[in-house]
């Protein structure tokens, strides 16, 4: 924590203070202010030895200008603080006006490109970005849109941050409401920094300087700081009003901070550390709140980048080095290593460290960095101290520096005066001399951002569907109200609206017709936004959470998952709430959320838990909304006119969830049934799905369609106008098994039937299907006319048969095919909509997912869910191995949906399931990031496959049947299964007896649960027995059976999840450094240029290794490859070998040799492998021809896989290893 700073130099008299003030004032005047343009007020970035800016004499960089003017601002504050008379006040005023002039000139430069700001906030395209530099004299552009790396989020963010600080300190920089609107749009410009790859502070993007943008921690951190600083600030100061206040969406701030934490101490995928992060963890941003992250980042910078003359910018930085080719801007990949150890050192980072030490009150570091800074200051013949841009190794001493880093004297670069460094030199001098207090240049107190903050008290308001339900809840001790009573309250009426209305309101923020600026893009408002209470022209408004906002949100039809969503949001608020006041969540309570047996209702149990005052690690209070207004975070919405706001108030409904759920009840009355229909899916629907091969078969890397997952859906074509029509007739009772439309048999077709419709089927066009081992839907109706098929549909009373017929019509005639049904003209799409609703009501999840995919329904927060993964550095791929689409950058929901449809092909169920999995993974990573440790890329196709195989293992059934059981799982149970897989927990599947099924429980045929304590005790007894215990009584054989195959299962899970050991990628880099390359499958990882281009800790290198490993279609074989590479890394660590040979390391050969050794030992000891692979290798059907018993060996121990791999590695390195090294390996 920060202590009270005591200046190093204690001035004793007014005369000494006056002398120091004049000294720094003269230094400022002779080094910075003399170069300020008299017309524009802008500054050059640097000055050469000849006293000019050379080729850049007309160039004014936004970032450098802001940093450079900080010295003038600090000097004006020093004069104000020590003012002895009129002369001092005059000097302070003059400097303030110089500051204002420069800041306003930068504003004018950007306002001239208002059209680019308008385009960029919608496209995020680098071609639409603001320019990074402007003409010094005219404020116009100096280079073209694509002639420079203009997209630099940190530069715009720095301007907004300093603008906020100066405005809070009393400077008047913004004059008109049009300027306020433009600044508000600059907020929109940077608020999604967590998903905007840019060129970064060094304007080069990827360090190879090929013009590739990347996500930079320094940009995201500066954006986060700017958003926090300017949010709620009145740009007109004390004379302003509601219209001049800047609004910031706190959900975007939380996303920026989440991404920043996941990146640090790394700067980007190509830079494992960067000195620019000193400005993020310290002055001026103070963007990091966690002291551990601050310390880790600072330590990594000091350990890797600090030298005698300053800090290197980043590792292998070739800028201005003797080895850099001045005739080209880019570097060749193999060229980067020549810059290692001769990178230029920048003195300005010593000044950053010095200022941060002043703020921390660390006297030892203040003295240390002050002495280092004074050593590198250049004093000219005129006696003026100037801070150069950098120090470099002379060409004549490069080889000596290679051999002994930091041993050679360096010389200053040609830019003898670096404005930014000079400004920091003056600023640090003012702080040290006690002429300036840190609080004066940080009036918003950002330096205290890392101080611990109290946890919020989450206020929960329950709004019952009607007064009768409210009274029933009160009898159970649960405080609730109704929407009607809340809105008609005489003392404090509050309007309740769905979250999408808030999105619409914010679209009016920042509108300027003069500059043709629209408002905020229609981005969804997150849980932090909906947990505030709003005041618009005296009307109090509260909003329901987003997950209750969508009519087609089928996940919320599962009350167990609905409970989980609420708990996740409460935990998220606890971790990310930074506003004044408490968060307030408004939850509607509908009768359909409570089962007939209310004591078993998961939603009722949640309400009782909330009433207890504690859930999900957060403090909670349930009460009435009028009572919470005074303690809530109340935000004013007076930027929108009262007339326009009235339109939003009177828009339809309080939330689509109510209309969807209430509409479900009518299906019961129409059918007269509360029983669920059959659970098996036959015919066209079943054959449209992808089924992973059985465990013992190799996964085909080119298998047709692919699977993934979803949440709250929205039809891509908008809401159906016929959604309320009852086209389909349902039977009054359902049987446990349905009549198949194919052949009329009620028995399961044992042969796997997999149709392969053409691409036209997925888009609604005609297609053909074929089957093997069964009769296809198309074959059933080959001789039937359209009218006969429609008549068959009208006569059917079974949901599954109706789905088969509609799938046939969809694939054959297209989604827009119209026909007469029950006296009305309908289309395939409109009837599918009703089938979707009815299937959802009866909890037929396989049909729900299938029809949702056919209708191209999209999870509304699909894009944000994917962003939740990506901002935490978890890339993901869609589709099956060999045909994957990699997602590495955040995409809009619509674009991501297109990618999912492309990856899933004609498997309609996969379209919904893919979205569902992504939603669940996003929920996990928001509150349980530890589940994703040592994972870089999530392969959704493999995750689906392993879910199927896990179900097949637990249910002792084929993979084909496991697919059906997986799709029948309710959303909550599917999520539970996924969580168990990620957490490596054992689980069992409980079947609920048919006789005990109520309407609520009927939606959950299977339940995924953790093993009981008794089962865990039995497992421990087995472990003790395996270690030689004799006095242990083991009851039953189920646990012993479960132990068989456990290591193969663990390898399959880790391989499917891409989980690797800690520091695995760094280990691979050190292996690669000692051999020509590594061969994995049909992929090669060459030493050159990989090692020359990338450093061990680069994310870019880890992704390169990951892409090679992902070429292997079998997850269990992939994990064996990882184990082999770890053995090689142990050899490298344990020996002093500088070479592992002159040929590629072929991992497959090592595995084959290890398998050979294993089978020899199995044969000699009559092990289980004698029944299969000892006679014919691969006869057991193990992946990649490896015996399944080898997969099932534990890694360690005398008979572990690592033992065999060690022997195989020693054999591979024969002739390279010394005898002593053989002993180390054994």
Tab-separated table of C-alpha atoms in Angstrom, residues 2 70 73-74 77 160-170 225-226 228-230 233 279 281-287 355-356 358-360 427 431 436-451:
chain	number	residue	atom	x	y	z
A	2	UNK	CA	1.007	3.588	-0.497
A	70	UNK	CA	2.227	17.233	-18.452
A	73	UNK	CA	0.646	21.487	-16.347
A	74	UNK	CA	2.725	20.393	-13.362
A	77	UNK	CA	0.273	23.813	-10.442
A	160	UNK	CA	-9.270	11.131	-22.309
A	161	UNK	CA	-7.520	10.193	-19.050
A	162	UNK	CA	-5.489	13.399	-18.908
A	163	UNK	CA	-8.504	15.439	-20.056
A	164	UNK	CA	-10.429	14.055	-17.078
A	165	UNK	CA	-7.596	14.779	-14.649
A	166	UNK	CA	-7.092	18.346	-15.924
A	167	UNK	CA	-10.832	19.060	-15.881
A	168	UNK	CA	-11.084	17.753	-12.320
A	169	UNK	CA	-8.157	20.030	-11.416
A	170	UNK	CA	-10.073	23.057	-12.684
A	225	UNK	CA	-8.133	3.861	-16.667
A	226	UNK	CA	-9.621	6.449	-19.032
A	228	UNK	CA	-12.954	4.961	-14.975
A	229	UNK	CA	-11.569	8.498	-14.831
A	230	UNK	CA	-13.999	10.182	-17.190
A	233	UNK	CA	-17.348	13.657	-14.960
A	279	UNK	CA	2.556	3.392	-17.283
A	281	UNK	CA	0.578	-0.349	-13.277
A	282	UNK	CA	1.674	3.129	-12.169
A	283	UNK	CA	1.482	6.748	-13.262
A	284	UNK	CA	-0.584	7.921	-15.100
A	285	UNK	CA	-3.059	5.026	-15.476
A	286	UNK	CA	-2.975	3.131	-12.147
A	287	UNK	CA	-5.168	0.600	-13.942
A	355	UNK	CA	7.792	8.866	-10.365
A	356	UNK	CA	6.170	5.607	-9.251
A	358	UNK	CA	7.752	8.935	-5.374
A	359	UNK	CA	4.085	7.948	-5.288
A	360	UNK	CA	4.785	4.790	-3.285
A	427	UNK	CA	7.757	16.349	-13.455
A	431	UNK	CA	7.869	16.041	-7.077
A	436	UNK	CA	4.382	19.653	-6.548
A	437	UNK	CA	2.265	17.100	-4.681
A	438	UNK	CA	1.187	13.930	-6.435
A	439	UNK	CA	-2.414	14.634	-5.502
A	440	UNK	CA	-2.295	17.789	-7.629
A	441	UNK	CA	-1.618	15.866	-10.844
A	442	UNK	CA	-3.925	13.048	-9.748
A	443	UNK	CA	-6.996	14.902	-8.445
A	444	UNK	CA	-9.181	11.868	-9.220
A	445	UNK	CA	-7.073	9.790	-6.781
A	446	UNK	CA	-6.416	7.003	-9.228
A	447	UNK	CA	-3.266	6.091	-7.301
A	448	UNK	CA	-5.490	4.584	-4.609
A	449	UNK	CA	-7.193	2.178	-7.013
A	450	UNK	CA	-5.390	-0.826	-5.514
A	451	UNK	CA	-6.613	-0.186	-1.986
